[in-house]
CSV table of C-alpha atoms and ligand atoms in Angstrom, one decimal:
chain,number,residue,atom,x,y,z
O,562,MET,CA,63.4,109.8,80.9
O,563,THR,CA,64.1,110.9,84.5
O,564,VAL,CA,67.6,110.3,85.7
O,565,ARG,CA,67.9,108.7,89.1
O,566,TYR,CA,70.7,109.6,91.5
O,567,PRO,CA,73.0,108.5,92.8
O,568,ARG,CA,74.2,106.6,89.7
O,569,LEU,CA,77.3,104.9,88.5
O,570,ILE,CA,78.0,105.6,84.8
O,571,VAL,CA,80.3,103.0,83.2
O,572,SER,CA,82.0,103.2,79.8
O,573,GLY,CA,81.4,99.8,78.2
O,574,ASN,CA,83.8,100.8,75.4
O,575,LYS,CA,86.7,101.4,77.8
O,576,ILE,CA,86.1,98.1,79.5
O,577,PHE,CA,86.0,96.4,76.2
O,578,GLU,CA,89.2,98.0,75.1
O,579,ASN,CA,90.9,97.2,78.4
O,580,THR,CA,89.8,93.5,78.0
O,581,VAL,CA,91.3,93.5,74.5
O,582,ARG,CA,94.6,94.8,75.7
O,583,VAL,CA,94.9,92.5,78.7
O,584,ALA,CA,93.9,89.5,76.5
O,585,GLU,CA,96.5,90.4,73.9
O,586,ARG,CA,99.3,90.7,76.4
O,587,CYS,CA,98.3,87.4,78.0
O,588,ALA,CA,98.1,85.6,74.7
O,589,ARG,CA,101.6,86.8,73.7
O,590,ALA,CA,102.9,85.0,76.8
O,591,GLY,CA,100.8,81.9,76.2
O,592,ILE,CA,98.4,82.8,79.0
O,593,THR,CA,94.7,82.4,79.0
O,594,LEU,CA,92.6,85.2,80.5
O,595,THR,CA,89.8,84.6,83.0
O,596,GLY,CA,87.8,87.9,83.1
O,597,VAL,CA,86.6,88.5,86.6
O,598,THR,CA,83.1,90.0,86.8
O,599,LYS,CA,82.4,90.4,90.5
O,600,GLY,CA,83.5,94.0,90.6
O,601,VAL,CA,80.4,95.0,88.6
O,602,CYS,CA,78.1,92.3,89.9
O,603,ALA,CA,78.2,90.6,86.5
O,604,ARG,CA,76.2,93.3,84.8
O,605,GLU,CA,75.2,91.9,81.4
O,606,VAL,CA,76.5,94.6,79.1
O,607,LEU,CA,79.9,94.4,80.8
O,608,VAL,CA,80.0,90.6,80.8
O,609,ARG,CA,79.4,90.8,77.1
O,610,ALA,CA,82.2,93.4,76.7
O,611,MET,CA,84.6,91.1,78.5
O,612,ALA,CA,83.5,88.1,76.5
O,613,GLU,CA,83.8,90.0,73.2
O,614,GLY,CA,87.1,91.5,74.3
O,615,GLY,CA,88.8,88.2,74.2
O,616,CYS,CA,88.4,86.5,77.6
O,617,ASP,CA,88.8,82.7,77.5
O,618,GLU,CA,86.7,82.2,80.6
O,619,LEU,CA,84.7,84.2,83.0
O,620,GLY,CA,85.1,84.1,86.8
O,621,ASP,CA,83.0,85.3,89.7
O,622,SER,CA,83.1,84.8,93.4
O,623,ARG,CA,79.3,84.5,93.7
O,624,ILE,CA,77.4,81.5,92.5
O,625,ASP,CA,74.3,83.8,91.9
O,626,ASN,CA,76.4,86.0,89.5
O,627,LEU,CA,77.6,82.9,87.7
O,628,ALA,CA,73.9,81.7,87.4
O,629,ALA,CA,73.1,85.1,85.9
O,630,ILE,CA,76.0,84.8,83.4
O,631,ARG,CA,74.9,81.3,82.5
O,632,THR,CA,71.5,82.7,81.3
O,633,MET,CA,73.4,85.3,79.0
O,634,ASN,CA,74.7,82.5,76.8
O,635,VAL,CA,78.1,84.1,76.2
O,636,GLY,CA,79.6,80.7,75.3
O,637,LEU,CA,82.6,80.8,77.7
O,638,PRO,CA,83.3,78.4,80.6
O,639,LEU,CA,82.5,79.7,84.0
O,640,LEU,CA,84.8,79.6,87.0
O,641,LEU,CA,83.7,79.9,90.6
O,642,LEU,CA,86.4,82.0,92.3
O,643,ARG,CA,85.4,81.7,96.0
O,644,ILE,CA,86.1,78.3,97.4
O,645,PRO,CA,82.6,76.9,97.6
O,646,MET,CA,80.5,76.7,100.8
O,647,PRO,CA,79.6,73.1,101.6
O,648,SER,CA,76.0,74.3,101.4
O,649,GLU,CA,76.3,75.5,97.8
O,650,ILE,CA,78.1,72.4,96.3
O,651,ALA,CA,74.9,71.3,94.5
O,652,GLU,CA,74.6,74.7,92.8
O,653,THR,CA,78.3,74.9,92.1
O,654,VAL,CA,78.3,71.6,90.3
O,655,ARG,CA,75.1,72.6,88.3
O,656,ILE,CA,76.2,76.1,87.4
O,657,ALA,CA,80.0,76.4,87.3
O,658,ASP,CA,82.2,74.5,84.9
O,659,ARG,CA,85.1,74.8,87.3
O,660,SER,CA,85.8,75.9,90.8
O,661,LEU,CA,88.7,76.9,93.0
O,662,VAL,CA,89.1,74.5,95.9
O,663,SER,CA,91.5,74.3,98.9
O,664,MET,CA,90.3,71.4,101.1
O,665,ALA,CA,90.2,67.7,100.7
O,666,ARG,CA,86.8,67.5,102.3
O,667,THR,CA,85.4,69.9,99.7
O,668,ILE,CA,86.7,67.7,96.9
O,669,SER,CA,84.9,64.7,98.5
O,670,LEU,CA,81.7,66.7,98.8
O,671,ILE,CA,81.9,67.7,95.1
O,672,ASP,CA,82.5,64.2,94.1
O,673,ARG,CA,79.5,62.9,96.1
O,674,GLU,CA,77.3,65.6,94.6
O,675,CYS,CA,78.5,64.8,91.1
O,676,ARG,CA,77.7,61.2,91.6
O,677,ALA,CA,74.1,62.1,92.7
O,678,ALA,CA,73.7,64.5,89.8
O,679,GLY,CA,75.3,62.4,87.2
O,680,ARG,CA,77.9,65.0,86.4
O,681,THR,CA,81.6,65.7,86.5
O,682,HIS,CA,83.3,68.9,87.8
O,683,GLU,CA,86.7,70.4,87.3
O,684,ILE,CA,88.7,72.0,90.1
O,685,ILE,CA,91.8,74.1,90.4
O,686,LEU,CA,93.7,73.5,93.6
O,687,MET,CA,94.5,76.7,95.4
O,688,THR,CA,97.9,77.1,97.0
O,689,ASP,CA,98.7,79.6,99.7
O,690,LEU,CA,102.2,80.9,99.0
O,691,GLY,CA,102.1,83.3,101.9
O,692,ASP,CA,99.2,85.7,101.3
O,693,LEU,CA,97.2,83.9,104.1
O,694,ARG,CA,93.9,83.8,102.2
O,695,GLU,CA,92.7,80.5,100.8
O,696,GLY,CA,94.9,77.6,99.7
O,697,VAL,CA,96.9,74.6,100.8
O,698,TRP,CA,99.7,76.0,102.8
O,699,MET,CA,102.9,76.2,100.7
O,700,GLY,CA,101.4,73.6,98.4
O,701,ARG,CA,101.5,70.6,100.7
O,702,VAL,CA,99.6,68.4,98.3
O,703,ASP,CA,100.3,65.0,99.9
O,704,GLU,CA,97.0,65.2,101.8
O,705,ILE,CA,95.0,66.3,98.8
O,706,ALA,CA,96.3,63.9,96.2
O,707,PRO,CA,94.9,60.7,97.6
O,708,VAL,CA,91.4,62.3,97.9
O,709,LEU,CA,91.6,63.4,94.3
O,710,LYS,CA,92.5,59.9,93.2
O,711,ALA,CA,89.5,58.6,95.2
O,712,SER,CA,87.1,61.2,93.6
O,713,PRO,CA,86.7,60.0,90.0
O,714,ARG,CA,84.1,62.6,89.1
O,715,VAL,CA,86.3,65.5,90.1
O,716,ARG,CA,89.0,66.3,87.7
O,717,CYS,CA,91.8,68.5,88.9
O,718,VAL,CA,92.9,70.6,86.0
O,719,GLY,CA,95.5,72.7,87.7
O,720,VAL,CA,96.8,74.7,90.5
O,721,GLY,CA,96.3,78.4,91.4
O,722,VAL,CA,97.5,81.1,93.7
O,723,ASN,CA,96.4,84.4,95.1
O,724,PHE,CA,98.5,87.4,95.8
O,725,GLY,CA,97.8,90.7,97.4
O,726,CYS,CA,94.3,89.7,98.7
O,727,PHE,CA,94.7,89.4,102.4
O,728,GLY,CA,98.4,89.6,103.3
O,729,GLY,CA,99.3,92.0,100.5
O,730,VAL,CA,102.0,89.6,99.3
O,731,LEU,CA,103.3,90.7,95.9
O,732,PRO,CA,103.7,88.3,93.0
O,733,VAL,CA,107.4,87.8,92.2
O,734,PRO,CA,108.9,85.2,89.8
O,735,GLU,CA,110.2,83.1,92.7
O,736,LYS,CA,106.7,82.7,94.1
O,737,LEU,CA,105.3,81.6,90.7
O,738,GLU,CA,108.2,79.2,90.3
O,739,GLN,CA,107.0,77.7,93.6
O,740,LEU,CA,103.5,77.3,92.1
O,741,LEU,CA,105.0,75.5,89.2
O,742,SER,CA,106.9,73.0,91.4
O,743,VAL,CA,103.7,72.4,93.5
O,744,GLY,CA,101.9,71.6,90.2
O,745,LYS,CA,104.7,69.3,89.1
O,746,GLU,CA,104.5,67.5,92.4
O,747,LEU,CA,100.8,67.1,92.1
O,748,GLU,CA,101.2,65.8,88.5
O,749,ARG,CA,103.5,63.1,89.8
O,750,PHE,CA,100.8,62.0,92.3
O,751,LEU,CA,98.0,62.2,89.8
O,752,GLU,CA,100.0,60.7,86.9
O,753,TYR,CA,98.6,63.1,84.4
O,754,PRO,CA,99.6,66.6,83.3
O,755,LEU,CA,97.8,69.7,84.6
O,756,SER,CA,96.8,72.3,82.0
O,757,VAL,CA,96.1,75.2,84.3
O,758,TYR,CA,98.8,77.1,86.2
O,759,SER,CA,96.8,80.1,87.4
O,760,GLY,CA,99.4,82.7,88.5
O,761,GLY,CA,97.2,85.2,90.2
O,762,SER,CA,95.2,88.3,89.3
O,763,THR,CA,95.7,91.9,88.2
O,764,SER,CA,98.8,92.3,90.3
O,765,SER,CA,100.5,89.6,88.3
O,766,LEU,CA,100.2,91.7,85.1
O,767,ALA,CA,103.4,93.5,86.2
O,768,LEU,CA,105.4,90.3,85.6
O,769,LEU,CA,104.1,90.2,82.0
O,770,GLU,CA,105.1,93.9,81.5
O,771,ARG,CA,108.6,93.2,82.8
O,772,GLY,CA,109.0,90.0,80.9
O,773,THR,CA,109.6,88.1,84.1
O,774,MET,CA,106.6,85.7,84.1
O,775,PRO,CA,108.0,82.2,84.5
O,776,ARG,CA,107.4,79.9,81.5
O,777,GLY,CA,104.7,77.4,82.5
O,778,ILE,CA,102.2,79.9,84.0
O,779,THR,CA,99.2,79.4,81.7
O,780,ASN,CA,96.4,81.6,83.2
O,781,LEU,CA,95.6,84.8,85.0
O,782,ARG,CA,92.3,85.9,86.5
O,783,VAL,CA,91.9,89.6,86.0
O,784,GLY,CA,89.2,91.9,87.3
O,785,GLU,CA,90.6,95.3,88.6
O,786,GLY,CA,92.9,95.8,85.6
O,787,ILE,CA,90.1,95.4,83.1
O,788,LEU,CA,87.4,97.3,85.1
O,789,LEU,CA,89.5,100.2,86.5
O,790,GLY,CA,92.9,100.0,84.7
O,791,ALA,CA,94.5,100.0,88.2
O,792,ASP,CA,96.5,97.6,90.3
O,793,VAL,CA,95.8,98.4,94.0
O,794,THR,CA,98.4,95.9,95.3
O,795,GLY,CA,101.1,97.4,93.2
O,796,ALA,CA,99.7,100.9,94.1
O,797,ARG,CA,99.6,102.0,90.5
O,798,ASP,CA,97.6,102.8,87.5
O,799,ILE,CA,98.4,100.5,84.6
O,800,PRO,CA,99.8,102.8,81.9
O,801,TRP,CA,98.6,100.8,78.9
O,802,LEU,CA,95.0,100.5,80.2
O,803,HIS,CA,92.1,103.1,80.5
O,804,GLN,CA,91.5,104.6,84.0
O,805,ARG,CA,88.4,106.5,84.8
O,806,THR,CA,86.2,103.8,83.2
O,807,MET,CA,83.3,104.7,85.5
O,808,CYS,CA,82.1,107.6,87.7
O,809,LEU,CA,79.6,108.1,90.4
O,810,GLU,CA,77.2,111.0,90.1
O,811,ALA,CA,75.7,112.2,93.4
O,812,GLU,CA,73.2,115.0,93.9
O,813,ILE,CA,73.7,117.9,96.3
O,814,VAL,CA,71.1,118.1,99.0
O,815,GLU,CA,72.6,120.9,101.1
O,816,VAL,CA,75.1,123.7,100.7
O,817,TYR,CA,75.9,125.9,103.7
O,818,ARG,CA,78.9,127.8,105.0
O,819,LYS,CA,79.8,126.2,108.4
O,820,PRO,CA,82.7,126.1,110.8
O,821,SER,CA,85.2,123.4,110.0
O,822,VAL,CA,85.3,122.1,113.6
O,823,PRO,CA,82.2,120.8,115.5
O,824,VAL,CA,80.6,123.0,118.1
O,825,GLY,CA,79.9,121.3,121.4
O,826,PRO,CA,81.2,118.3,123.3
O,827,VAL,CA,82.4,115.6,120.9
O,828,GLY,CA,81.8,111.8,121.3
O,829,LEU,CA,82.3,109.2,118.6
O,830,ASP,CA,80.9,109.4,115.1
O,831,ALA,CA,78.0,107.2,113.8
O,832,PHE,CA,80.5,104.4,113.0
O,833,GLY,CA,82.3,104.4,116.4
O,834,GLY,CA,85.3,106.4,115.0
O,835,GLU,CA,86.9,109.3,116.7
O,836,PRO,CA,86.4,112.3,114.5
O,837,VAL,CA,89.4,114.5,113.7
O,838,PHE,CA,89.0,118.1,112.4
O,839,GLU,CA,91.4,120.7,111.2
O,840,ASP,CA,90.3,124.3,111.9
O,841,LYS,CA,90.2,126.1,108.6
O,842,GLY,CA,87.6,128.6,109.8
O,843,GLU,CA,84.2,128.8,108.1
O,844,ARG,CA,84.1,126.8,104.8
O,845,LEU,CA,81.5,126.2,102.1
O,846,ARG,CA,80.3,122.6,102.5
O,847,ALA,CA,78.1,120.5,100.4
O,848,ILE,CA,76.2,117.3,101.4
O,849,VAL,CA,75.5,114.8,98.6
O,850,ALA,CA,72.9,112.1,98.9
O,851,VAL,CA,75.1,109.0,99.0
O,852,GLY,CA,76.6,107.3,102.0
O,853,ARG,CA,78.4,104.4,103.6
O,854,GLN,CA,75.4,102.2,102.9
O,855,ASP,CA,76.2,102.5,99.2
O,856,VAL,CA,79.9,103.1,98.8
O,857,LEU,CA,83.3,103.0,100.5
O,858,VAL,CA,83.6,106.8,101.0
O,859,GLU,CA,87.4,106.6,101.3
O,860,GLY,CA,87.5,104.9,97.9
O,861,LEU,CA,86.2,107.9,96.0
O,862,THR,CA,88.2,110.6,94.2
O,863,PRO,CA,86.3,113.7,93.3
O,864,GLU,CA,86.4,114.7,89.6
O,865,THR,CA,87.0,118.3,90.7
O,866,PRO,CA,90.4,118.3,92.6
O,867,GLU,CA,89.2,121.4,94.5
O,868,ALA,CA,86.5,119.3,96.2
O,869,ASP,CA,87.6,117.6,99.4
O,870,ILE,CA,85.7,114.7,100.9
O,871,LEU,CA,85.4,115.3,104.7
O,872,GLY,CA,83.6,112.0,105.5
O,873,GLY,CA,80.4,110.2,105.3
O,874,SER,CA,77.6,108.8,107.4
O,875,SER,CA,75.2,106.0,106.3
O,876,ASP,CA,73.3,108.2,103.9
O,877,HIS,CA,75.3,111.4,103.5
O,878,MET,CA,78.7,112.4,102.2
O,879,ILE,CA,80.1,115.7,103.3
O,880,LEU,CA,82.5,117.8,101.2
O,881,ASP,CA,84.5,121.0,101.5
O,882,VAL,CA,83.6,122.8,98.3
O,883,GLU,CA,85.0,126.3,99.3
O,884,ASP,CA,87.3,126.4,96.2
O,885,VAL,CA,85.0,124.6,93.7
O,886,ARG,CA,83.9,126.7,90.7
O,887,PRO,CA,81.2,127.2,89.7
O,888,VAL,CA,80.0,127.4,93.2
O,889,PRO,CA,78.0,124.2,93.9
O,890,GLU,CA,74.2,124.6,94.4
O,891,LEU,CA,71.4,122.6,95.8
O,892,GLY,CA,70.4,120.0,93.2
O,893,GLY,CA,73.8,120.1,91.5
O,894,ILE,CA,75.7,117.0,90.7
O,895,LEU,CA,79.2,116.1,91.9
O,896,ARG,CA,81.2,113.3,90.2
O,897,PHE,CA,83.6,110.8,91.7
O,898,PHE,CA,85.9,108.1,90.5
O,899,PRO,CA,85.7,104.8,92.5
O,900,ASN,CA,88.5,102.5,93.5
O,901,TYR,CA,87.9,98.7,93.6
O,902,GLY,CA,86.3,98.7,97.0
O,903,ALA,CA,84.0,101.6,96.1
O,904,MET,CA,83.1,100.0,92.8
O,905,LEU,CA,82.2,96.7,94.5
O,906,ALA,CA,79.9,98.5,97.0
O,907,LEU,CA,78.3,100.7,94.4
O,908,SER,CA,77.6,97.8,92.0
O,909,THR,CA,75.9,95.8,94.7
O,910,SER,CA,73.9,98.6,96.3
O,911,PRO,CA,70.2,98.5,95.3
O,912,TYR,CA,70.1,102.3,95.8
O,913,ILE,CA,72.6,103.0,93.0
O,914,ALA,CA,71.4,103.3,89.4
O,915,PHE,CA,73.9,101.5,87.1
O,916,ASP,CA,74.2,102.9,83.6
O,917,VAL,CA,76.5,101.6,80.9
O,918,VAL,CA,77.1,104.2,78.1
V,1609,PLP,C1,88.5,88.7,92.8
V,1609,PLP,C2,89.4,87.6,92.4
V,1609,PLP,C3,90.3,87.8,91.4
V,1609,PLP,C4,90.5,89.0,90.6
V,1609,PLP,O1,91.3,89.9,91.2
V,1609,PLP,P1,91.7,91.4,90.7
V,1609,PLP,O2,92.6,91.9,91.6
V,1609,PLP,O3,90.4,92.1,90.6
V,1609,PLP,O4,92.2,91.1,89.3
V,1609,PLP,C5,91.1,86.7,91.0
V,1609,PLP,N1,91.1,85.5,91.8
V,1609,PLP,C6,90.2,85.4,92.8
V,1609,PLP,C7,90.2,84.1,93.5
V,1609,PLP,C8,89.4,86.4,93.2
V,1609,PLP,O5,88.6,86.2,94.2
């Protein structure tokens, strides 16, 4: 079989083991685990690894990915993570068991769609506790509660929060206590108890480790921790999880010794950036056939520490390989570890082969 490059090679076993470890830690704290599949575009082998590893639910931000998971029959409930577009309410109600919601109007639309389709739908009300992405600001539920009461086919099962997504706000016990009180207030309005207090994503695992997760938080939605063993918001690798769960292999299409500073008048680069160069004299440079169209170049770490990524254009990535041994050659393969952004791009690029081993 011919191997196609560039390709992303993923260890299904490491992702399975990471899932088991995260699920166990959550379970010990009475927390259910929503495994988040968007980072790998809901690839079937990995969806199954996450299901078998002990996730209680699977979540994805894209309805198309949830539709794909639906056909895999993994037997877990499916959560739509991105607050639905008004234009995708019908699909949401048909495909997802639950969705995250932040506006009263969306709830009304879901209720109307449910009535038309003869269904019911569960929602988790998102609360913005300062990160400035989605959610009712600081949990002002007074506007939402009457709409929920008037939407009999929509059942609000809980409240949720995001941290570290847009504003980079870190999860701390005080913020989660705030989520608990928002939920309690909503329970008083609704006159029934909420079962889901969804306290964030990978970054919230730190509270479990320190034993500072407030009692009453019942769910976490974890992608990065399981898929990469990392927590980008906390700027750390998670010591009890596998890192280097996947690597990108890219093929060398040119090796030349060239000056390290451009020769001639310099304008902006292909992406409108102002190129900056350090003069190191002539250096051996390799070009690999992968580019910004496929990957976040800044999100890659070369497997060989001696290789230095200088930058990328749409289709090429340029490296200083002066100190790499054996000396790279045309047709050789260089390997890189992706961060979350790079993984997300690689998983969704049609030009990247995706192999789970
Ligand atoms: C992507 C996403 C997650 C998962 O975040 P990680 O940092 O990958 O754990 C959780 N919740 C929502 C709403 C998301 O969009």
